[in-house]
Each structure stands twice: as structure tokens, then as C-alpha cells.
DNA sequence: CTAGGACTTGGAGTGGACTCCAATGCAAAC
DNA sequence: GTTTGCATTGGAGTCCACTCCAAGTCCTAG
């Protein structure tokens, strides 16, 4: 049904479908250092691993919650630099989570404002 | 303390401070048709009214909840076109509110994922 | 009266995050 | 073995929503 890995690992197209990023975005992320150690076939095509897919899941989460690419790069660097950076990673994620909390609270308040507007308009009918 | 309206109404600077938009953004919004009927002094300076400030509050809410400028323009047009468009405005706001709801739900889920990551890292310590 | 800050314009520039392109090579299906 | 379509590259282009600029005018405090 779905294509089988031809050597081993996922082609960029398969990886795009599974990760939710476009192929272009995956190449871009590799270029800026968000993705590492991508295998290549003898002829130069990328082959992504399950570990990559998991990492991409994390990236997707961070990106979709509004973390700038540059900060994700910092996180990626920490991960690359090994266990000693765990406290820094915790710190970074906690700060980000707080930003997400604030964003949610803001959206929540503003949704109420919108609901108020809707109710007002409905009162006019 | 704060500047008094020199004729009547707020200068663009005052309006910027009160609305949370920059002066440049206010001029840009006027250009694209999001703001209407701004008075001018004899020498051409803008003077915003309280009604403008209220409208800007609505714009801020829509913008901060992710509505694209183009869709805000559509809403502005509906408002300009008078009472007959109230049902359409309700529809537009309801659709937008639903988008906000989905955004909140998504952020919520992803915050949990982040919390999971944090807990995992803390388990390593 | 003068200094210094606020305001005007049209248009150009910015930033972030992709997204597309052309020319070319590779691979799976029939 | 050829077609169909997926993959490669570097670099250019796009999109959105501002944001900045230069050159000039205006306004108010002292």
C-alpha cells in the first residue's frame, strides 16, 4: 500500500507525509541544522530513520506552538551536545511552556470578547 | 500629564499608545481600508475619535487571534455596509471563533506534550 | 521666537519561514 | 527499457504584515 523503504529508512517524500512538514521544509531544516545525520543512498538521496520521525514530532510541536526556528536550533544544539545540557533543555522548555500558557490565556480571553460581539449582533436581529 | 486633544480627538501617537498598534500600523490599516472616516486638522494631521478606539479594540482582538488582514477587511466592509450585513458578520465571527477554539485545543494538547518532555528530562536527573 | 518633538507622504525595505525553480539524475512499474 | 514521477542542488522568489525612510511641515513649551 504505502511504499516500502527501498534500502532502509524513509525517502524525503515519505518522511514529509509522515511528519507533516513539506519536503522543502525538511531540506530547509536540515540546512539550518535542525535535522542531523541523515543517511544518503549511494546516489545521494536522503533516507530518514524512525529516530528522525520522532525528532520531527518534537520539532512540529515546538514550531506549532510558536517557537521561532532560531530557538529550535538552540534546542537542537543542546540535544546534540549530550547529557550535560539536560538542565538547560528543561529550562528552555519550561520557558516555552509558559509562553504557550500565556498565549492560551490570551486566546481564551479574546474568544470571550468575540462571543460577546456575536451575542450583541444576535441581539440586534 | 497626557496630552490633551488639541482640537478634538486623538493624534495618531496618542491613538497608537491607547490602541496598542504602532503609528505605522494605524496608517497602514487606514490605507487598506480597515479604518475609516478619520478626521483631519486644517493642516492634514489625523484626529482619531473614541469610536475609532473602540473599533481598534475589535481589530486588535481579531488580529491577535490570528485573523488575516484580508479577512478583517471583509469584516470592515460588512460593518460599513450597514445593518443588512449583521447575519453575515455573525457568520464570519462564528467561523473565526471556531478557528480560535481549534487553535486553543491544539495548543493545549501540544503543551501537554511539552510537559511530558520536561518530565522525561527531569527523570534523567 | 526658537527648539525639539510629533506629524505628513509615497514608496522602499525588512524579517521570518518557507516555497519554488530549472536542470538534472534516479527508481519502480509495466 | 522506457515512461512516470520522485529526488537532487543552490539560489531566487514569495507571502504577510508590517516597519522604516527622507524630506518636509506642524505644534507647543519655555
PDB file of C-alpha atoms (C1' of nucleotides) in Angstrom:
ATOM      1  CA  UNK A   1       0.000   0.000   0.000  1.00  0.00           C
ATOM      2  CA  UNK A   2       2.440   2.622   1.161  1.00  0.00           C
ATOM      3  CA  UNK A   3       5.894   2.448  -0.325  1.00  0.00           C
ATOM      4  CA  UNK A   4       8.408   0.238   1.385  1.00  0.00           C
ATOM      5  CA  UNK A   5      11.835   1.633   2.252  1.00  0.00           C
ATOM      6  CA  UNK A   6      13.927   0.851  -0.779  1.00  0.00           C
ATOM      7  CA  UNK A   7      17.144   0.384   1.091  1.00  0.00           C
ATOM      8  CA  UNK A   8      16.214   1.232   4.607  1.00  0.00           C
ATOM      9  CA  UNK A   9      14.682   4.399   6.005  1.00  0.00           C
ATOM     10  CA  UNK A  10      12.165   6.798   4.543  1.00  0.00           C
ATOM     11  CA  UNK A  11      12.521   8.872   1.417  1.00  0.00           C
ATOM     12  CA  UNK A  12      12.021  12.563   1.893  1.00  0.00           C
ATOM     13  CA  UNK A  13       8.548  12.265   0.381  1.00  0.00           C
ATOM     14  CA  UNK A  14       7.538   9.541   2.789  1.00  0.00           C
ATOM     15  CA  UNK A  15       9.059  11.481   5.669  1.00  0.00           C
ATOM     16  CA  UNK A  16       7.167  14.586   4.606  1.00  0.00           C
ATOM     17  CA  UNK A  17       3.877  12.701   4.587  1.00  0.00           C
ATOM     18  CA  UNK A  18       4.543  11.168   7.978  1.00  0.00           C
ATOM     19  CA  UNK A  19       5.930  14.234   9.709  1.00  0.00           C
ATOM     20  CA  UNK A  20       3.561  16.863   8.385  1.00  0.00           C
ATOM     21  CA  UNK A  21       6.404  19.009   7.062  1.00  0.00           C
ATOM     22  CA  UNK A  22       6.865  19.592   3.344  1.00  0.00           C
ATOM     23  CA  UNK A  23       9.888  18.190   1.558  1.00  0.00           C
ATOM     24  CA  UNK A  24      11.176  21.692   1.097  1.00  0.00           C
ATOM     25  CA  UNK A  25      10.820  22.392   4.777  1.00  0.00           C
ATOM     26  CA  UNK A  26      12.681  19.199   5.648  1.00  0.00           C
ATOM     27  CA  UNK A  27      15.578  20.208   3.408  1.00  0.00           C
ATOM     28  CA  UNK A  28      15.489  23.703   4.861  1.00  0.00           C
ATOM     29  CA  UNK A  29      15.545  22.322   8.404  1.00  0.00           C
ATOM     30  CA  UNK A  30      18.494  20.146   7.535  1.00  0.00           C
ATOM     31  CA  UNK A  31      20.335  23.137   6.098  1.00  0.00           C
ATOM     32  CA  UNK A  32      19.838  25.274   9.189  1.00  0.00           C
ATOM     33  CA  UNK A  33      20.883  22.456  11.487  1.00  0.00           C
ATOM     34  CA  UNK A  34      17.567  21.318  12.893  1.00  0.00           C
ATOM     35  CA  UNK A  35      17.992  17.834  11.477  1.00  0.00           C
ATOM     36  CA  UNK A  36      21.200  15.862  11.669  1.00  0.00           C
ATOM     37  CA  UNK A  37      22.806  12.704  10.474  1.00  0.00           C
ATOM     38  CA  UNK A  38      20.519  11.988   7.582  1.00  0.00           C
ATOM     39  CA  UNK A  39      21.731   8.928   5.701  1.00  0.00           C
ATOM     40  CA  UNK A  40      22.214   9.092   1.960  1.00  0.00           C
ATOM     41  CA  UNK A  41      21.933   6.366  -0.642  1.00  0.00           C
ATOM     42  CA  UNK A  42      24.911   5.757  -2.899  1.00  0.00           C
ATOM     43  CA  UNK A  43      23.392   8.266  -5.306  1.00  0.00           C
ATOM     44  CA  UNK A  44      22.776  10.961  -2.746  1.00  0.00           C
ATOM     45  CA  UNK A  45      19.093  10.579  -1.863  1.00  0.00           C
ATOM     46  CA  UNK A  46      18.137  11.118   1.734  1.00  0.00           C
ATOM     47  CA  UNK A  47      16.898   8.282   3.909  1.00  0.00           C
ATOM     48  CA  UNK A  48      15.260   9.293   7.171  1.00  0.00           C
ATOM     49  CA  UNK A  49      15.022   6.988  10.182  1.00  0.00           C
ATOM     50  CA  UNK A  50      12.354   6.418  12.815  1.00  0.00           C
ATOM     51  CA  UNK A  51      14.500   8.420  15.191  1.00  0.00           C
ATOM     52  CA  UNK A  52      14.251  11.316  12.752  1.00  0.00           C
ATOM     53  CA  UNK A  53      10.486  10.974  12.655  1.00  0.00           C
ATOM     54  CA  UNK A  54      10.347  11.148  16.417  1.00  0.00           C
ATOM     55  CA  UNK A  55      12.577  14.187  16.482  1.00  0.00           C
ATOM     56  CA  UNK A  56      10.421  15.786  13.792  1.00  0.00           C
ATOM     57  CA  UNK A  57       7.413  15.197  16.024  1.00  0.00           C
ATOM     58  CA  UNK A  58       9.115  17.253  18.688  1.00  0.00           C
ATOM     59  CA  UNK A  59      10.048  19.956  16.197  1.00  0.00           C
ATOM     60  CA  UNK A  60       6.465  20.060  14.942  1.00  0.00           C
ATOM     61  CA  UNK A  61       5.200  20.526  18.438  1.00  0.00           C
ATOM     62  CA  UNK A  62       7.620  23.335  19.179  1.00  0.00           C
ATOM     63  CA  UNK A  63       7.027  25.032  15.841  1.00  0.00           C
ATOM     64  CA  UNK A  64       3.250  24.765  16.016  1.00  0.00           C
ATOM     65  CA  UNK A  65       3.304  26.327  19.453  1.00  0.00           C
ATOM     66  CA  UNK A  66       5.120  29.315  18.061  1.00  0.00           C
ATOM     67  CA  UNK A  67       8.750  28.681  18.857  1.00  0.00           C
ATOM     68  CA  UNK A  68      10.949  30.547  16.354  1.00  0.00           C
ATOM     69  CA  UNK A  69      13.234  28.444  14.198  1.00  0.00           C
ATOM     70  CA  UNK A  70      16.265  30.067  15.752  1.00  0.00           C
ATOM     71  CA  UNK A  71      15.276  28.943  19.226  1.00  0.00           C
ATOM     72  CA  UNK A  72      14.584  25.447  17.939  1.00  0.00           C
ATOM     73  CA  UNK A  73      18.114  25.486  16.586  1.00  0.00           C
ATOM     74  CA  UNK A  74      19.379  26.291  20.038  1.00  0.00           C
ATOM     75  CA  UNK A  75      17.410  23.358  21.410  1.00  0.00           C
ATOM     76  CA  UNK A  76      18.773  21.093  18.673  1.00  0.00           C
ATOM     77  CA  UNK A  77      22.298  22.154  19.573  1.00  0.00           C
ATOM     78  CA  UNK A  78      21.691  21.305  23.217  1.00  0.00           C
ATOM     79  CA  UNK A  79      20.408  17.871  22.252  1.00  0.00           C
ATOM     80  CA  UNK A  80      23.470  17.312  20.095  1.00  0.00           C
ATOM     81  CA  UNK A  81      25.763  18.365  22.907  1.00  0.00           C
ATOM     82  CA  UNK A  82      24.711  15.455  25.104  1.00  0.00           C
ATOM     83  CA  UNK A  83      23.502  14.771  28.596  1.00  0.00           C
ATOM     84  CA  UNK A  84      25.243  17.645  30.279  1.00  0.00           C
ATOM     85  CA  UNK A  85      22.760  20.001  28.674  1.00  0.00           C
ATOM     86  CA  UNK A  86      19.644  18.388  30.124  1.00  0.00           C
ATOM     87  CA  UNK A  87      19.127  21.136  32.723  1.00  0.00           C
ATOM     88  CA  UNK A  88      19.367  23.776  30.019  1.00  0.00           C
ATOM     89  CA  UNK A  89      16.861  21.894  27.899  1.00  0.00           C
ATOM     90  CA  UNK A  90      14.457  21.718  30.810  1.00  0.00           C
ATOM     91  CA  UNK A  91      14.851  25.433  31.347  1.00  0.00           C
ATOM     92  CA  UNK A  92      14.221  26.190  27.687  1.00  0.00           C
ATOM     93  CA  UNK A  93      11.118  24.027  27.546  1.00  0.00           C
ATOM     94  CA  UNK A  94       9.746  25.477  30.757  1.00  0.00           C
ATOM     95  CA  UNK A  95      10.127  28.991  29.467  1.00  0.00           C
ATOM     96  CA  UNK A  96       8.444  27.964  26.245  1.00  0.00           C
ATOM     97  CA  UNK A  97       5.611  26.229  28.063  1.00  0.00           C
ATOM     98  CA  UNK A  98       4.989  29.410  29.988  1.00  0.00           C
ATOM     99  CA  UNK A  99       4.792  31.331  26.726  1.00  0.00           C
ATOM    100  CA  UNK A 100       2.279  28.787  25.462  1.00  0.00           C
ATOM    101  CA  UNK A 101       0.249  29.167  28.641  1.00  0.00           C
ATOM    102  CA  UNK A 102       0.117  32.893  28.153  1.00  0.00           C
ATOM    103  CA  UNK A 103      -0.872  32.501  24.552  1.00  0.00           C
ATOM    104  CA  UNK A 104      -3.693  30.170  25.533  1.00  0.00           C
ATOM    105  CA  UNK A 105      -4.903  32.563  28.229  1.00  0.00           C
ATOM    106  CA  UNK A 106      -4.857  35.429  25.756  1.00  0.00           C
ATOM    107  CA  UNK A 107      -6.755  33.479  23.117  1.00  0.00           C
ATOM    108  CA  UNK A 108      -9.240  32.427  25.737  1.00  0.00           C
ATOM    109  CA  UNK A 109      -9.955  35.994  26.795  1.00  0.00           C
ATOM    110  CA  UNK A 110     -10.223  37.149  23.235  1.00  0.00           C
ATOM    111  CA  UNK A 111     -12.553  34.339  22.309  1.00  0.00           C
ATOM    112  CA  UNK A 112     -14.858  35.613  25.037  1.00  0.00           C
ATOM    113  CA  UNK A 113     -14.721  39.065  23.511  1.00  0.00           C
ATOM    114  CA  UNK A 114     -15.688  37.575  20.168  1.00  0.00           C
ATOM    115  CA  UNK A 115     -18.527  35.683  21.778  1.00  0.00           C
ATOM    116  CA  UNK A 116     -19.707  38.951  23.264  1.00  0.00           C
ATOM    117  CA  UNK A 117     -19.709  40.540  19.832  1.00  0.00           C
ATOM    118  CA  UNK A 118     -21.666  37.641  18.409  1.00  0.00           C
ATOM    119  CA  UNK A 119     -24.218  37.875  21.199  1.00  0.00           C
ATOM    120  CA  UNK A 120     -24.521  41.595  20.618  1.00  0.00           C
ATOM    121  CA  UNK A 121     -25.163  41.099  16.915  1.00  0.00           C
ATOM    122  CA  UNK A 122     -27.654  38.369  17.649  1.00  0.00           C
ATOM    123  CA  UNK A 123     -29.466  40.778  19.960  1.00  0.00           C
ATOM    124  CA  UNK A 124     -29.919  43.142  17.022  1.00  0.00           C
ATOM    125  CA  UNK A 125     -31.784  40.562  14.989  1.00  0.00           C
TER     126      UNK A 125
ATOM    127  CA  UNK B   1       0.137  64.737  32.111  1.00  0.00           C
ATOM    128  CA  UNK B   2      -1.063  63.038  28.974  1.00  0.00           C
ATOM    129  CA  UNK B   3      -1.587  65.306  26.029  1.00  0.00           C
ATOM    130  CA  UNK B   4      -4.981  66.884  25.669  1.00  0.00           C
ATOM    131  CA  UNK B   5      -6.750  66.722  22.314  1.00  0.00           C
ATOM    132  CA  UNK B   6      -5.625  69.915  20.621  1.00  0.00           C
ATOM    133  CA  UNK B   7      -8.731  70.368  18.592  1.00  0.00           C
ATOM    134  CA  UNK B   8     -10.732  67.310  19.401  1.00  0.00           C
ATOM    135  CA  UNK B   9      -9.851  63.670  19.008  1.00  0.00           C
ATOM    136  CA  UNK B  10      -6.571  61.832  19.437  1.00  0.00           C
ATOM    137  CA  UNK B  11      -3.390  62.343  17.475  1.00  0.00           C
ATOM    138  CA  UNK B  12      -2.012  59.264  15.825  1.00  0.00           C
ATOM    139  CA  UNK B  13       0.610  58.986  18.548  1.00  0.00           C
ATOM    140  CA  UNK B  14      -1.986  59.086  21.295  1.00  0.00           C
ATOM    141  CA  UNK B  15      -4.146  56.629  19.392  1.00  0.00           C
ATOM    142  CA  UNK B  16      -1.175  54.307  18.963  1.00  0.00           C
ATOM    143  CA  UNK B  17      -0.488  54.350  22.679  1.00  0.00           C
ATOM    144  CA  UNK B  18      -4.110  53.677  23.534  1.00  0.00           C
ATOM    145  CA  UNK B  19      -4.841  51.055  20.911  1.00  0.00           C
ATOM    146  CA  UNK B  20      -1.658  49.035  21.098  1.00  0.00           C
ATOM    147  CA  UNK B  21      -0.971  49.432  17.381  1.00  0.00           C
ATOM    148  CA  UNK B  22       2.026  51.389  16.127  1.00  0.00           C
ATOM    149  CA  UNK B  23       1.517  54.658  14.258  1.00  0.00           C
ATOM    150  CA  UNK B  24       2.766  52.976  11.133  1.00  0.00           C
ATOM    151  CA  UNK B  25       0.289  50.175  11.542  1.00  0.00           C
ATOM    152  CA  UNK B  26      -2.552  52.652  12.024  1.00  0.00           C
ATOM    153  CA  UNK B  27      -1.626  54.409   8.793  1.00  0.00           C
ATOM    154  CA  UNK B  28      -1.311  51.066   7.056  1.00  0.00           C
ATOM    155  CA  UNK B  29      -4.730  49.973   8.325  1.00  0.00           C
ATOM    156  CA  UNK B  30      -6.241  53.196   7.087  1.00  0.00           C
ATOM    157  CA  UNK B  31      -4.673  52.675   3.677  1.00  0.00           C
ATOM    158  CA  UNK B  32      -6.038  49.151   3.295  1.00  0.00           C
ATOM    159  CA  UNK B  33      -9.489  50.207   4.426  1.00  0.00           C
ATOM    160  CA  UNK B  34      -9.608  48.851   7.950  1.00  0.00           C
ATOM    161  CA  UNK B  35     -10.095  52.309   9.407  1.00  0.00           C
ATOM    162  CA  UNK B  36     -12.491  54.866   8.014  1.00  0.00           C
ATOM    163  CA  UNK B  37     -13.560  58.447   8.367  1.00  0.00           C
ATOM    164  CA  UNK B  38     -10.524  59.738  10.197  1.00  0.00           C
ATOM    165  CA  UNK B  39     -10.838  63.490  10.717  1.00  0.00           C
ATOM    166  CA  UNK B  40      -8.008  65.773   9.696  1.00  0.00           C
ATOM    167  CA  UNK B  41      -6.947  69.107  11.124  1.00  0.00           C
ATOM    168  CA  UNK B  42      -6.730  72.075   8.755  1.00  0.00           C
ATOM    169  CA  UNK B  43      -3.097  71.106   8.160  1.00  0.00           C
ATOM    170  CA  UNK B  44      -3.730  67.475   7.470  1.00  0.00           C
ATOM    171  CA  UNK B  45      -2.973  65.740  10.741  1.00  0.00           C
ATOM    172  CA  UNK B  46      -5.195  62.829  11.738  1.00  0.00           C
ATOM    173  CA  UNK B  47      -7.540  63.042  14.682  1.00  0.00           C
ATOM    174  CA  UNK B  48      -8.993  59.757  15.896  1.00  0.00           C
ATOM    175  CA  UNK B  49     -12.255  59.506  17.867  1.00  0.00           C
ATOM    176  CA  UNK B  50     -13.391  57.292  20.716  1.00  0.00           C
ATOM    177  CA  UNK B  51     -15.400  55.338  18.188  1.00  0.00           C
ATOM    178  CA  UNK B  52     -12.150  54.642  16.362  1.00  0.00           C
ATOM    179  CA  UNK B  53     -10.544  53.426  19.559  1.00  0.00           C
ATOM    180  CA  UNK B  54     -13.401  51.042  20.137  1.00  0.00           C
ATOM    181  CA  UNK B  55     -13.182  49.753  16.601  1.00  0.00           C
ATOM    182  CA  UNK B  56      -9.423  49.341  17.016  1.00  0.00           C
ATOM    183  CA  UNK B  57     -10.111  47.243  20.078  1.00  0.00           C
ATOM    184  CA  UNK B  58     -12.130  44.903  17.923  1.00  0.00           C
ATOM    185  CA  UNK B  59      -9.444  44.856  15.249  1.00  0.00           C
ATOM    186  CA  UNK B  60      -6.816  44.087  17.873  1.00  0.00           C
ATOM    187  CA  UNK B  61      -8.846  41.174  19.124  1.00  0.00           C
ATOM    188  CA  UNK B  62      -9.354  39.742  15.671  1.00  0.00           C
ATOM    189  CA  UNK B  63      -5.741  40.266  14.670  1.00  0.00           C
ATOM    190  CA  UNK B  64      -4.309  38.828  17.876  1.00  0.00           C
ATOM    191  CA  UNK B  65      -6.437  35.744  17.437  1.00  0.00           C
ATOM    192  CA  UNK B  66      -4.900  35.180  14.045  1.00  0.00           C
ATOM    193  CA  UNK B  67      -7.414  36.622  11.610  1.00  0.00           C
ATOM    194  CA  UNK B  68      -5.613  37.654   8.405  1.00  0.00           C
ATOM    195  CA  UNK B  69      -5.771  41.321   7.478  1.00  0.00           C
ATOM    196  CA  UNK B  70      -7.710  40.492   4.339  1.00  0.00           C
ATOM    197  CA  UNK B  71     -10.499  38.852   6.289  1.00  0.00           C
ATOM    198  CA  UNK B  72     -10.596  41.779   8.692  1.00  0.00           C
ATOM    199  CA  UNK B  73     -11.065  43.972   5.630  1.00  0.00           C
ATOM    200  CA  UNK B  74     -14.050  41.887   4.660  1.00  0.00           C
ATOM    201  CA  UNK B  75     -15.478  42.353   8.141  1.00  0.00           C
ATOM    202  CA  UNK B  76     -14.820  46.094   7.951  1.00  0.00           C
ATOM    203  CA  UNK B  77     -16.668  46.236   4.646  1.00  0.00           C
ATOM    204  CA  UNK B  78     -19.642  44.452   6.170  1.00  0.00           C
ATOM    205  CA  UNK B  79     -19.718  46.925   9.036  1.00  0.00           C
ATOM    206  CA  UNK B  80     -19.583  49.811   6.586  1.00  0.00           C
ATOM    207  CA  UNK B  81     -22.398  48.344   4.561  1.00  0.00           C
ATOM    208  CA  UNK B  82     -24.872  48.673   7.400  1.00  0.00           C
ATOM    209  CA  UNK B  83     -27.432  46.648   9.295  1.00  0.00           C
ATOM    210  CA  UNK B  84     -28.349  44.328   6.477  1.00  0.00           C
ATOM    211  CA  UNK B  85     -24.986  42.614   6.862  1.00  0.00           C
ATOM    212  CA  UNK B  86     -25.433  41.651  10.515  1.00  0.00           C
ATOM    213  CA  UNK B  87     -26.140  37.989   9.720  1.00  0.00           C
ATOM    214  CA  UNK B  88     -23.019  37.807   7.605  1.00  0.00           C
ATOM    215  CA  UNK B  89     -20.977  39.377  10.373  1.00  0.00           C
ATOM    216  CA  UNK B  90     -22.309  36.831  12.840  1.00  0.00           C
ATOM    217  CA  UNK B  91     -21.390  34.056  10.450  1.00  0.00           C
ATOM    218  CA  UNK B  92     -17.888  35.416   9.977  1.00  0.00           C
ATOM    219  CA  UNK B  93     -17.294  35.773  13.698  1.00  0.00           C
ATOM    220  CA  UNK B  94     -18.661  32.325  14.421  1.00  0.00           C
ATOM    221  CA  UNK B  95     -16.351  30.759  11.887  1.00  0.00           C
ATOM    222  CA  UNK B  96     -13.456  32.682  13.350  1.00  0.00           C
ATOM    223  CA  UNK B  97     -14.376  31.705  16.896  1.00  0.00           C
ATOM    224  CA  UNK B  98     -14.338  28.092  15.840  1.00  0.00           C
ATOM    225  CA  UNK B  99     -10.864  28.561  14.403  1.00  0.00           C
ATOM    226  CA  UNK B 100      -9.771  30.081  17.707  1.00  0.00           C
ATOM    227  CA  UNK B 101     -11.263  27.143  19.572  1.00  0.00           C
ATOM    228  CA  UNK B 102      -9.307  24.736  17.450  1.00  0.00           C
ATOM    229  CA  UNK B 103      -6.145  26.722  17.944  1.00  0.00           C
ATOM    230  CA  UNK B 104      -6.626  26.643  21.702  1.00  0.00           C
ATOM    231  CA  UNK B 105      -7.285  22.904  21.678  1.00  0.00           C
ATOM    232  CA  UNK B 106      -4.169  22.337  19.610  1.00  0.00           C
ATOM    233  CA  UNK B 107      -2.012  24.482  21.877  1.00  0.00           C
ATOM    234  CA  UNK B 108      -3.426  22.685  24.853  1.00  0.00           C
ATOM    235  CA  UNK B 109      -2.530  19.264  23.500  1.00  0.00           C
ATOM    236  CA  UNK B 110       0.923  20.405  22.498  1.00  0.00           C
ATOM    237  CA  UNK B 111       1.542  21.967  25.871  1.00  0.00           C
ATOM    238  CA  UNK B 112       0.901  18.549  27.364  1.00  0.00           C
ATOM    239  CA  UNK B 113       3.438  17.053  25.019  1.00  0.00           C
ATOM    240  CA  UNK B 114       5.950  19.652  26.160  1.00  0.00           C
ATOM    241  CA  UNK B 115       5.163  18.889  29.777  1.00  0.00           C
ATOM    242  CA  UNK B 116       5.804  15.236  29.010  1.00  0.00           C
ATOM    243  CA  UNK B 117       9.199  16.123  27.599  1.00  0.00           C
ATOM    244  CA  UNK B 118      10.040  18.176  30.639  1.00  0.00           C
ATOM    245  CA  UNK B 119       9.017  15.340  32.948  1.00  0.00           C
ATOM    246  CA  UNK B 120      11.121  12.932  30.919  1.00  0.00           C
ATOM    247  CA  UNK B 121      14.176  15.153  31.176  1.00  0.00           C
ATOM    248  CA  UNK B 122      13.598  15.637  34.879  1.00  0.00           C
ATOM    249  CA  UNK B 123      13.513  11.855  35.243  1.00  0.00           C
ATOM    250  CA  UNK B 124      17.025  11.711  33.825  1.00  0.00           C
ATOM    251  CA  UNK B 125      18.429  13.970  36.513  1.00  0.00           C
TER     252      UNK B 125
ATOM    253  C1'  DC C   1      10.946  83.247  18.686  1.00  0.00           C
ATOM    254  C1'  DT C   2      13.060  79.072  18.654  1.00  0.00           C
ATOM    255  C1'  DA C   3      13.976  74.376  19.793  1.00  0.00           C
ATOM    256  C1'  DG C   4      12.557  69.865  19.721  1.00  0.00           C
ATOM    257  C1'  DG C   5       9.408  66.628  19.205  1.00  0.00           C
ATOM    258  C1'  DA C   6       5.177  64.926  16.685  1.00  0.00           C
ATOM    259  C1'  DC C   7       3.145  64.551  12.247  1.00  0.00           C
ATOM    260  C1'  DT C   8       2.810  64.197   6.905  1.00  0.00           C
ATOM    261  C1'  DT C   9       3.630  61.435   2.365  1.00  0.00           C
ATOM    262  C1'  DG C  10       4.724  57.602  -1.098  1.00  0.00           C
ATOM    263  C1'  DG C  11       7.372  54.177  -1.604  1.00  0.00           C
ATOM    264  C1'  DA C  12      11.058  51.103  -0.408  1.00  0.00           C
ATOM    265  C1'  DG C  13      12.807  47.717   2.864  1.00  0.00           C
ATOM    266  C1'  DT C  14      12.552  44.015   6.463  1.00  0.00           C
ATOM    267  C1'  DG C  15      12.022  39.520   8.813  1.00  0.00           C
ATOM    268  C1'  DG C  16      10.630  35.058   9.266  1.00  0.00           C
ATOM    269  C1'  DA C  17       9.651  30.940   7.355  1.00  0.00           C
ATOM    270  C1'  DC C  18       9.229  28.881   3.995  1.00  0.00           C
ATOM    271  C1'  DT C  19       8.402  27.740  -1.228  1.00  0.00           C
ATOM    272  C1'  DC C  20       9.556  27.468  -5.867  1.00  0.00           C
ATOM    273  C1'  DC C  21      12.686  26.925  -9.845  1.00  0.00           C
ATOM    274  C1'  DA C  22      15.498  24.759 -13.550  1.00  0.00           C
ATOM    275  C1'  DA C  23      18.305  21.482 -14.849  1.00  0.00           C
ATOM    276  C1'  DT C  24      19.429  17.115 -13.964  1.00  0.00           C
ATOM    277  C1'  DG C  25      19.642  12.349 -12.115  1.00  0.00           C
ATOM    278  C1'  DC C  26      17.387   8.154 -10.105  1.00  0.00           C
ATOM    279  C1'  DA C  27      13.943   4.401  -9.375  1.00  0.00           C
ATOM    280  C1'  DA C  28       9.749   1.369  -9.615  1.00  0.00           C
ATOM    281  C1'  DA C  29       6.139  -0.192 -12.605  1.00  0.00           C
ATOM    282  C1'  DC C  30       4.842  -2.120 -16.599  1.00  0.00           C
TER     283       DC C  30
ATOM    284  C1'  DG D   1      13.918  -0.421 -21.439  1.00  0.00           C
ATOM    285  C1'  DT D   2      11.123   3.408 -21.333  1.00  0.00           C
ATOM    286  C1'  DT D   3       7.923   6.135 -19.011  1.00  0.00           C
ATOM    287  C1'  DT D   4       6.313   8.381 -14.856  1.00  0.00           C
ATOM    288  C1'  DG D   5       7.322  10.574 -11.159  1.00  0.00           C
ATOM    289  C1'  DC D   6      10.285  11.170  -7.051  1.00  0.00           C
ATOM    290  C1'  DA D   7      14.787  13.145  -5.751  1.00  0.00           C
ATOM    291  C1'  DT D   8      18.964  16.312  -6.087  1.00  0.00           C
ATOM    292  C1'  DT D   9      21.185  21.231  -5.816  1.00  0.00           C
ATOM    293  C1'  DG D  10      21.895  26.367  -4.949  1.00  0.00           C
ATOM    294  C1'  DG D  11      19.792  30.146  -5.143  1.00  0.00           C
ATOM    295  C1'  DA D  12      15.994  33.082  -6.125  1.00  0.00           C
ATOM    296  C1'  DG D  13      11.271  34.283  -5.089  1.00  0.00           C
ATOM    297  C1'  DT D  14       7.042  34.726  -2.212  1.00  0.00           C
ATOM    298  C1'  DC D  15       3.989  35.982   1.343  1.00  0.00           C
ATOM    299  C1'  DC D  16       2.370  38.545   5.138  1.00  0.00           C
ATOM    300  C1'  DA D  17       2.249  42.198   7.967  1.00  0.00           C
ATOM    301  C1'  DC D  18       4.287  45.436   8.983  1.00  0.00           C
ATOM    302  C1'  DT D  19       8.326  48.929   9.515  1.00  0.00           C
ATOM    303  C1'  DC D  20      11.388  52.299   8.034  1.00  0.00           C
ATOM    304  C1'  DC D  21      12.923  56.263   5.293  1.00  0.00           C
ATOM    305  C1'  DA D  22      13.704  61.042   3.696  1.00  0.00           C
ATOM    306  C1'  DA D  23      12.308  65.350   3.289  1.00  0.00           C
ATOM    307  C1'  DG D  24       9.385  68.235   4.740  1.00  0.00           C
ATOM    308  C1'  DT D  25       5.567  70.616   7.891  1.00  0.00           C
ATOM    309  C1'  DC D  26       3.380  71.495  12.314  1.00  0.00           C
ATOM    310  C1'  DC D  27       2.759  72.426  17.195  1.00  0.00           C
ATOM    311  C1'  DT D  28       3.685  73.569  21.957  1.00  0.00           C
ATOM    312  C1'  DA D  29       6.746  74.663  25.835  1.00  0.00           C
ATOM    313  C1'  DG D  30       9.795  77.850  27.552  1.00  0.00           C
TER     314       DG D  30
END
